[in-house]
């Protein structure tokens, strides 16, 4: 079976491939595309059997890709794999022609269930194979632990922190609501963020020390950390990741205001096997 994975995050494409292998799909011919436009070109040249596409991407997003393939009467089976987890977006994807809809963070069982069903009824039309991720104001410790454990290929432990994380020298993830207003914030120090980013694709711990010593994360750690913060956002209702600020300055402006007036706050210590422990705070 030929599978095309479409996601603007190289780290997430790797995670999808790894999850497919864990689900028992070891004989796949897998190719990749960084956005919908690249995917459309690849499909027109050599159609795969299945396309697994992210939703939010530059140039041509996932739902636009689904619609274009349907307009072209393409026989390709396409599924949406995304952190967008609302029922409305699921329904929109299925109505556009998606055969299934999987939310991040996902499991090998999720992929096994979706693809086994599709392979058994290839060409039979769309089915509602959606999975949903429980959402709340801010994640609880258990939910965050489960999400990170699914995402990172190492043992992960998340525990309530004994004290609030520092607001100095932080990396800040901004989450906006449907109106574009700041709805939630996650922040961590540079060392913790480097560990999150490194663990996602098993970058050696020594590279974390080098990055922290230099005061700046390399692009691969930034991309990976961005994906971690994106998945954290999928655990919160009504918001999604808008940007991650890696400069590491003290929090200020509307972020500082959000932290000081937050109705909900979670401070945790995160331990990933092979990496130094880190701290993470989420406020809303």
mmCIF file of C-alpha atoms in Angstrom:
data_model
loop_
_atom_site.group_PDB
_atom_site.id
_atom_site.type_symbol
_atom_site.label_atom_id
_atom_site.label_comp_id
_atom_site.label_asym_id
_atom_site.label_seq_id
_atom_site.Cartn_x
_atom_site.Cartn_y
_atom_site.Cartn_z
ATOM 1 C CA UNK A 1 0.000 0.000 0.000
ATOM 2 C CA UNK A 2 1.263 3.457 -0.923
ATOM 3 C CA UNK A 3 0.689 6.187 1.659
ATOM 4 C CA UNK A 4 1.329 9.925 1.344
ATOM 5 C CA UNK A 5 1.773 11.849 4.604
ATOM 6 C CA UNK A 6 1.056 15.578 4.322
ATOM 7 C CA UNK A 7 2.081 17.923 7.140
ATOM 8 C CA UNK A 8 4.131 21.109 7.306
ATOM 9 C CA UNK A 9 5.883 19.733 10.399
ATOM 10 C CA UNK A 10 8.724 17.356 9.535
ATOM 11 C CA UNK A 11 8.606 16.043 13.102
ATOM 12 C CA UNK A 12 4.912 15.219 12.823
ATOM 13 C CA UNK A 13 5.437 13.417 9.512
ATOM 14 C CA UNK A 14 8.036 11.274 11.254
ATOM 15 C CA UNK A 15 5.664 10.610 14.168
ATOM 16 C CA UNK A 16 2.895 9.527 11.792
ATOM 17 C CA UNK A 17 5.299 7.111 10.069
ATOM 18 C CA UNK A 18 6.416 5.740 13.420
ATOM 19 C CA UNK A 19 2.809 5.308 14.552
ATOM 20 C CA UNK A 20 1.905 3.458 11.367
ATOM 21 C CA UNK A 21 4.747 1.020 12.004
ATOM 22 C CA UNK A 22 3.586 0.571 15.599
ATOM 23 C CA UNK A 23 0.105 -0.195 14.283
ATOM 24 C CA UNK A 24 1.560 -3.093 12.298
ATOM 25 C CA UNK A 25 1.695 -1.445 8.864
ATOM 26 C CA UNK A 26 5.318 -2.359 8.178
ATOM 27 C CA UNK A 27 5.186 -2.946 4.422
ATOM 28 C CA UNK A 28 4.040 0.521 3.418
ATOM 29 C CA UNK A 29 5.547 2.590 0.614
ATOM 30 C CA UNK A 30 5.502 5.971 2.377
ATOM 31 C CA UNK A 31 6.145 9.366 0.786
ATOM 32 C CA UNK A 32 5.832 12.856 2.254
ATOM 33 C CA UNK A 33 4.675 16.355 1.330
ATOM 34 C CA UNK A 34 5.067 19.590 3.275
ATOM 35 C CA UNK A 35 1.754 21.195 2.300
ATOM 36 C CA UNK A 36 -1.384 20.629 0.286
ATOM 37 C CA UNK A 37 -0.031 22.120 -2.932
ATOM 38 C CA UNK A 38 3.010 19.841 -2.859
ATOM 39 C CA UNK A 39 0.742 16.900 -2.084
ATOM 40 C CA UNK A 40 -1.635 17.698 -4.948
ATOM 41 C CA UNK A 41 1.262 17.771 -7.386
ATOM 42 C CA UNK A 42 2.602 14.451 -6.077
ATOM 43 C CA UNK A 43 -0.838 12.818 -6.253
ATOM 44 C CA UNK A 44 -1.352 13.936 -9.845
ATOM 45 C CA UNK A 45 2.006 12.432 -10.852
ATOM 46 C CA UNK A 46 1.658 9.158 -8.952
ATOM 47 C CA UNK A 47 -1.531 8.603 -6.930
ATOM 48 C CA UNK A 48 -1.064 6.831 -3.587
ATOM 49 C CA UNK A 49 -3.663 4.537 -2.086
ATOM 50 C CA UNK A 50 -4.136 6.635 1.056
ATOM 51 C CA UNK A 51 -3.370 10.253 1.962
ATOM 52 C CA UNK A 52 -2.999 11.297 5.604
ATOM 53 C CA UNK A 53 -3.155 15.085 5.770
ATOM 54 C CA UNK A 54 -2.910 17.737 8.437
ATOM 55 C CA UNK A 55 -5.560 20.481 8.444
ATOM 56 C CA UNK A 56 -3.624 23.713 9.029
ATOM 57 C CA UNK A 57 -0.856 24.155 6.443
ATOM 58 C CA UNK A 58 0.457 26.957 4.211
ATOM 59 C CA UNK A 59 -0.273 27.263 0.468
ATOM 60 C CA UNK A 60 -3.099 24.712 0.431
ATOM 61 C CA UNK A 61 -4.553 23.430 3.684
ATOM 62 C CA UNK A 62 -5.874 19.958 4.370
ATOM 63 C CA UNK A 63 -9.570 20.619 3.830
ATOM 64 C CA UNK A 64 -8.800 22.414 0.545
ATOM 65 C CA UNK A 65 -6.765 19.399 -0.534
ATOM 66 C CA UNK A 66 -9.683 17.084 0.281
ATOM 67 C CA UNK A 67 -12.066 19.254 -1.746
ATOM 68 C CA UNK A 68 -9.761 19.470 -4.755
ATOM 69 C CA UNK A 69 -9.319 15.712 -4.847
ATOM 70 C CA UNK A 70 -13.083 15.247 -4.661
ATOM 71 C CA UNK A 71 -13.598 17.787 -7.475
ATOM 72 C CA UNK A 72 -11.147 15.796 -9.596
ATOM 73 C CA UNK A 73 -12.971 12.538 -8.791
ATOM 74 C CA UNK A 74 -9.716 11.156 -7.459
ATOM 75 C CA UNK A 75 -9.912 7.530 -6.277
ATOM 76 C CA UNK A 76 -7.427 8.294 -3.498
ATOM 77 C CA UNK A 77 -8.678 7.636 0.038
ATOM 78 C CA UNK A 78 -7.892 10.631 2.238
ATOM 79 C CA UNK A 79 -7.987 11.041 6.002
ATOM 80 C CA UNK A 80 -7.448 14.160 8.088
ATOM 81 C CA UNK A 81 -5.005 13.918 11.006
ATOM 82 C CA UNK A 82 -5.076 17.131 13.020
ATOM 83 C CA UNK A 83 -5.206 18.848 16.392
ATOM 84 C CA UNK A 84 -8.490 20.475 15.315
ATOM 85 C CA UNK A 85 -10.994 18.409 17.265
ATOM 86 C CA UNK A 86 -14.363 20.154 17.131
ATOM 87 C CA UNK A 87 -17.397 18.249 15.883
ATOM 88 C CA UNK A 88 -18.004 21.007 13.330
ATOM 89 C CA UNK A 89 -14.559 20.570 11.762
ATOM 90 C CA UNK A 90 -14.921 16.799 11.775
ATOM 91 C CA UNK A 91 -18.261 17.107 9.994
ATOM 92 C CA UNK A 92 -16.770 19.590 7.516
ATOM 93 C CA UNK A 93 -13.929 17.201 6.689
ATOM 94 C CA UNK A 94 -16.242 14.219 6.201
ATOM 95 C CA UNK A 95 -18.659 16.292 4.102
ATOM 96 C CA UNK A 96 -15.748 17.425 1.919
ATOM 97 C CA UNK A 97 -14.822 13.822 1.220
ATOM 98 C CA UNK A 98 -12.511 12.702 4.024
ATOM 99 C CA UNK A 99 -12.876 9.014 4.843
ATOM 100 C CA UNK A 100 -11.792 9.462 8.453
ATOM 101 C CA UNK A 101 -10.729 12.131 10.932
ATOM 102 C CA UNK A 102 -8.120 11.537 13.653
ATOM 103 C CA UNK A 103 -7.220 14.059 16.319
ATOM 104 C CA UNK A 104 -3.768 14.568 17.784
ATOM 105 C CA UNK A 105 -2.421 13.155 20.006
ATOM 106 C CA UNK A 106 -3.174 9.799 18.436
ATOM 107 C CA UNK A 107 -2.244 6.181 19.103
ATOM 108 C CA UNK A 108 -1.246 3.166 17.034
ATOM 109 C CA UNK A 109 -4.682 1.725 17.800
ATOM 110 C CA UNK A 110 -6.312 4.814 16.291
ATOM 111 C CA UNK A 111 -4.464 4.347 13.017
ATOM 112 C CA UNK A 112 -5.013 0.608 13.022
ATOM 113 C CA UNK A 113 -8.755 1.007 13.437
ATOM 114 C CA UNK A 114 -9.068 3.706 10.768
ATOM 115 C CA UNK A 115 -6.884 2.067 8.131
ATOM 116 C CA UNK A 116 -8.065 -1.504 8.711
ATOM 117 C CA UNK A 117 -11.622 -0.340 8.113
ATOM 118 C CA UNK A 118 -10.704 1.569 4.979
ATOM 119 C CA UNK A 119 -8.686 -1.239 3.457
ATOM 120 C CA UNK A 120 -11.635 -3.540 3.969
ATOM 121 C CA UNK A 121 -13.953 -1.239 2.022
ATOM 122 C CA UNK A 122 -11.670 0.562 -0.422
ATOM 123 C CA UNK A 123 -13.662 2.855 -2.651
ATOM 124 C CA UNK A 124 -16.879 2.305 -0.708
ATOM 125 C CA UNK A 125 -17.188 5.955 0.215
ATOM 126 C CA UNK A 126 -16.768 8.042 3.322
ATOM 127 C CA UNK A 127 -17.251 6.789 6.837
ATOM 128 C CA UNK A 128 -17.239 8.574 10.155
ATOM 129 C CA UNK A 129 -14.056 7.169 11.651
ATOM 130 C CA UNK A 130 -13.434 10.176 13.865
ATOM 131 C CA UNK A 131 -11.715 10.049 17.200
ATOM 132 C CA UNK A 132 -12.082 12.811 19.722
ATOM 133 C CA UNK A 133 -9.824 14.214 22.421
ATOM 134 C CA UNK A 134 -11.370 15.348 25.680
ATOM 135 C CA UNK A 135 -10.973 19.097 26.147
ATOM 136 C CA UNK A 136 -11.161 21.375 29.164
ATOM 137 C CA UNK A 137 -10.250 24.900 30.260
ATOM 138 C CA UNK A 138 -6.696 23.718 30.921
ATOM 139 C CA UNK A 139 -5.473 20.115 30.763
ATOM 140 C CA UNK A 140 -5.303 18.090 33.954
ATOM 141 C CA UNK A 141 -2.117 16.259 34.925
ATOM 142 C CA UNK A 142 -3.390 12.893 33.727
ATOM 143 C CA UNK A 143 -4.562 14.207 30.364
ATOM 144 C CA UNK A 144 -1.306 16.038 29.755
ATOM 145 C CA UNK A 145 0.713 12.953 30.698
ATOM 146 C CA UNK A 146 -1.288 10.813 28.281
ATOM 147 C CA UNK A 147 -0.927 13.320 25.438
ATOM 148 C CA UNK A 148 2.834 13.691 25.853
ATOM 149 C CA UNK A 149 3.323 9.942 26.238
ATOM 150 C CA UNK A 150 1.574 9.399 22.908
ATOM 151 C CA UNK A 151 3.682 12.074 21.248
ATOM 152 C CA UNK A 152 7.174 11.358 22.588
ATOM 153 C CA UNK A 153 8.924 8.000 21.942
ATOM 154 C CA UNK A 154 10.290 7.823 25.497
ATOM 155 C CA UNK A 155 8.792 7.237 28.928
ATOM 156 C CA UNK A 156 7.118 10.420 30.142
ATOM 157 C CA UNK A 157 6.048 11.383 33.654
ATOM 158 C CA UNK A 158 4.051 14.502 34.465
ATOM 159 C CA UNK A 159 3.456 15.576 38.057
ATOM 160 C CA UNK A 160 2.019 18.622 39.761
ATOM 161 C CA UNK A 161 4.836 21.082 40.421
ATOM 162 C CA UNK A 162 5.463 22.069 44.022
ATOM 163 C CA UNK A 163 5.780 25.736 43.065
ATOM 164 C CA UNK A 164 4.772 27.997 40.194
ATOM 165 C CA UNK A 165 7.141 28.188 37.246
ATOM 166 C CA UNK A 166 9.253 31.291 36.776
ATOM 167 C CA UNK A 167 7.979 33.946 34.390
ATOM 168 C CA UNK A 168 11.518 35.077 33.550
ATOM 169 C CA UNK A 169 13.455 33.945 30.497
ATOM 170 C CA UNK A 170 10.545 31.941 29.169
ATOM 171 C CA UNK A 171 9.390 30.516 25.877
ATOM 172 C CA UNK A 172 5.739 31.491 25.447
ATOM 173 C CA UNK A 173 3.018 29.751 23.443
ATOM 174 C CA UNK A 174 0.006 31.934 22.666
ATOM 175 C CA UNK A 175 -3.394 30.331 22.106
ATOM 176 C CA UNK A 176 -6.146 32.422 20.524
ATOM 177 C CA UNK A 177 -9.903 31.989 20.573
ATOM 178 C CA UNK A 178 -12.177 32.118 17.522
ATOM 179 C CA UNK A 179 -12.133 35.929 17.599
ATOM 180 C CA UNK A 180 -8.333 36.092 17.583
ATOM 181 C CA UNK A 181 -8.080 37.187 21.216
ATOM 182 C CA UNK A 182 -5.538 35.712 23.610
ATOM 183 C CA UNK A 183 -7.367 32.845 25.285
ATOM 184 C CA UNK A 184 -4.624 30.811 26.948
ATOM 185 C CA UNK A 185 -0.866 30.769 27.473
ATOM 186 C CA UNK A 186 1.671 27.992 28.007
ATOM 187 C CA UNK A 187 5.205 28.846 29.041
ATOM 188 C CA UNK A 188 8.427 27.079 29.949
ATOM 189 C CA UNK A 189 12.063 28.027 30.390
ATOM 190 C CA UNK A 190 14.502 27.552 27.513
ATOM 191 C CA UNK A 191 15.982 24.343 28.925
ATOM 192 C CA UNK A 192 12.585 22.700 29.362
ATOM 193 C CA UNK A 193 11.474 23.736 25.887
ATOM 194 C CA UNK A 194 14.697 22.353 24.416
ATOM 195 C CA UNK A 195 14.045 19.022 26.143
ATOM 196 C CA UNK A 196 10.475 18.853 24.837
ATOM 197 C CA UNK A 197 11.683 19.612 21.314
ATOM 198 C CA UNK A 198 14.632 17.239 21.445
ATOM 199 C CA UNK A 199 12.682 14.301 22.842
ATOM 200 C CA UNK A 200 10.112 14.419 20.051
ATOM 201 C CA UNK A 201 12.619 13.173 17.462
ATOM 202 C CA UNK A 202 15.241 11.793 19.889
ATOM 203 C CA UNK A 203 17.777 14.569 19.415
ATOM 204 C CA UNK A 204 20.654 13.747 21.820
ATOM 205 C CA UNK A 205 20.542 15.317 25.268
ATOM 206 C CA UNK A 206 23.972 16.824 24.608
ATOM 207 C CA UNK A 207 22.434 19.023 21.923
ATOM 208 C CA UNK A 208 20.023 20.366 24.544
ATOM 209 C CA UNK A 209 22.934 21.486 26.713
ATOM 210 C CA UNK A 210 24.620 23.132 23.725
ATOM 211 C CA UNK A 211 21.433 24.982 22.785
ATOM 212 C CA UNK A 212 20.813 26.225 26.313
ATOM 213 C CA UNK A 213 24.437 27.275 26.673
ATOM 214 C CA UNK A 214 24.152 29.281 23.453
ATOM 215 C CA UNK A 215 20.843 30.805 24.546
ATOM 216 C CA UNK A 216 18.995 29.868 21.353
ATOM 217 C CA UNK A 217 17.266 26.747 20.080
ATOM 218 C CA UNK A 218 18.178 25.385 16.630
ATOM 219 C CA UNK A 219 15.381 25.272 14.093
ATOM 220 C CA UNK A 220 14.705 21.544 14.457
ATOM 221 C CA UNK A 221 14.137 21.914 18.209
ATOM 222 C CA UNK A 222 11.899 24.931 17.578
ATOM 223 C CA UNK A 223 9.819 23.037 15.040
ATOM 224 C CA UNK A 224 9.470 20.078 17.387
ATOM 225 C CA UNK A 225 8.625 22.235 20.403
ATOM 226 C CA UNK A 226 6.014 24.022 18.304
ATOM 227 C CA UNK A 227 4.368 20.655 17.641
ATOM 228 C CA UNK A 228 4.380 19.842 21.370
ATOM 229 C CA UNK A 229 2.690 23.168 22.166
ATOM 230 C CA UNK A 230 0.232 22.530 19.331
ATOM 231 C CA UNK A 231 -0.811 19.206 20.857
ATOM 232 C CA UNK A 232 -1.145 20.871 24.274
ATOM 233 C CA UNK A 233 -3.546 23.310 22.639
ATOM 234 C CA UNK A 234 -5.663 20.427 21.362
ATOM 235 C CA UNK A 235 -6.425 19.563 24.997
ATOM 236 C CA UNK A 236 -8.039 22.968 25.639
ATOM 237 C CA UNK A 237 -11.521 23.926 24.502
ATOM 238 C CA UNK A 238 -12.141 26.953 22.310
ATOM 239 C CA UNK A 239 -8.535 27.907 21.537
ATOM 240 C CA UNK A 240 -5.759 26.874 19.190
ATOM 241 C CA UNK A 241 -2.065 27.662 18.917
ATOM 242 C CA UNK A 242 -1.367 31.029 17.299
ATOM 243 C CA UNK A 243 2.395 31.367 17.780
ATOM 244 C CA UNK A 244 5.342 30.338 19.922
ATOM 245 C CA UNK A 245 7.751 33.075 20.993
ATOM 246 C CA UNK A 246 11.211 31.591 21.468
ATOM 247 C CA UNK A 247 13.169 34.734 22.315
ATOM 248 C CA UNK A 248 13.118 33.854 25.992
ATOM 249 C CA UNK A 249 12.463 37.325 27.386
ATOM 250 C CA UNK A 250 10.430 38.006 30.505
ATOM 251 C CA UNK A 251 6.684 37.743 29.920
ATOM 252 C CA UNK A 252 4.968 41.062 29.417
ATOM 253 C CA UNK A 253 2.014 42.835 27.822
ATOM 254 C CA UNK A 254 -1.181 40.855 27.310
ATOM 255 C CA UNK A 255 0.598 37.611 28.242
ATOM 256 C CA UNK A 256 1.545 38.997 31.637
ATOM 257 C CA UNK A 257 -2.016 40.214 32.069
ATOM 258 C CA UNK A 258 -3.401 36.800 31.180
ATOM 259 C CA UNK A 259 -1.115 35.106 33.712
ATOM 260 C CA UNK A 260 -1.968 37.516 36.523
ATOM 261 C CA UNK A 261 -5.728 37.301 35.946
ATOM 262 C CA UNK A 262 -5.974 33.620 35.032
ATOM 263 C CA UNK A 263 -8.979 31.737 36.344
ATOM 264 C CA UNK A 264 -7.290 28.402 35.637
ATOM 265 C CA UNK A 265 -3.640 27.438 36.003
ATOM 266 C CA UNK A 266 -1.635 24.224 35.803
ATOM 267 C CA UNK A 267 2.040 24.022 36.840
ATOM 268 C CA UNK A 268 3.752 20.699 36.190
ATOM 269 C CA UNK A 269 7.140 19.053 36.189
ATOM 270 C CA UNK A 270 7.807 16.926 33.136
ATOM 271 C CA UNK A 271 10.365 14.123 33.152
ATOM 272 C CA UNK A 272 11.296 12.399 29.886
ATOM 273 C CA UNK A 273 13.680 9.457 30.040
ATOM 274 C CA UNK A 274 17.139 10.489 28.850
ATOM 275 C CA UNK A 275 16.587 14.237 29.291
ATOM 276 C CA UNK A 276 16.775 16.669 32.216
ATOM 277 C CA UNK A 277 13.439 17.344 33.973
ATOM 278 C CA UNK A 278 11.564 20.434 32.885
ATOM 279 C CA UNK A 279 8.710 22.644 34.007
ATOM 280 C CA UNK A 280 5.640 23.774 32.120
ATOM 281 C CA UNK A 281 2.819 26.139 33.030
ATOM 282 C CA UNK A 282 -0.541 26.564 31.329
ATOM 283 C CA UNK A 283 -2.884 29.422 32.239
ATOM 284 C CA UNK A 284 -6.275 30.524 31.051
#
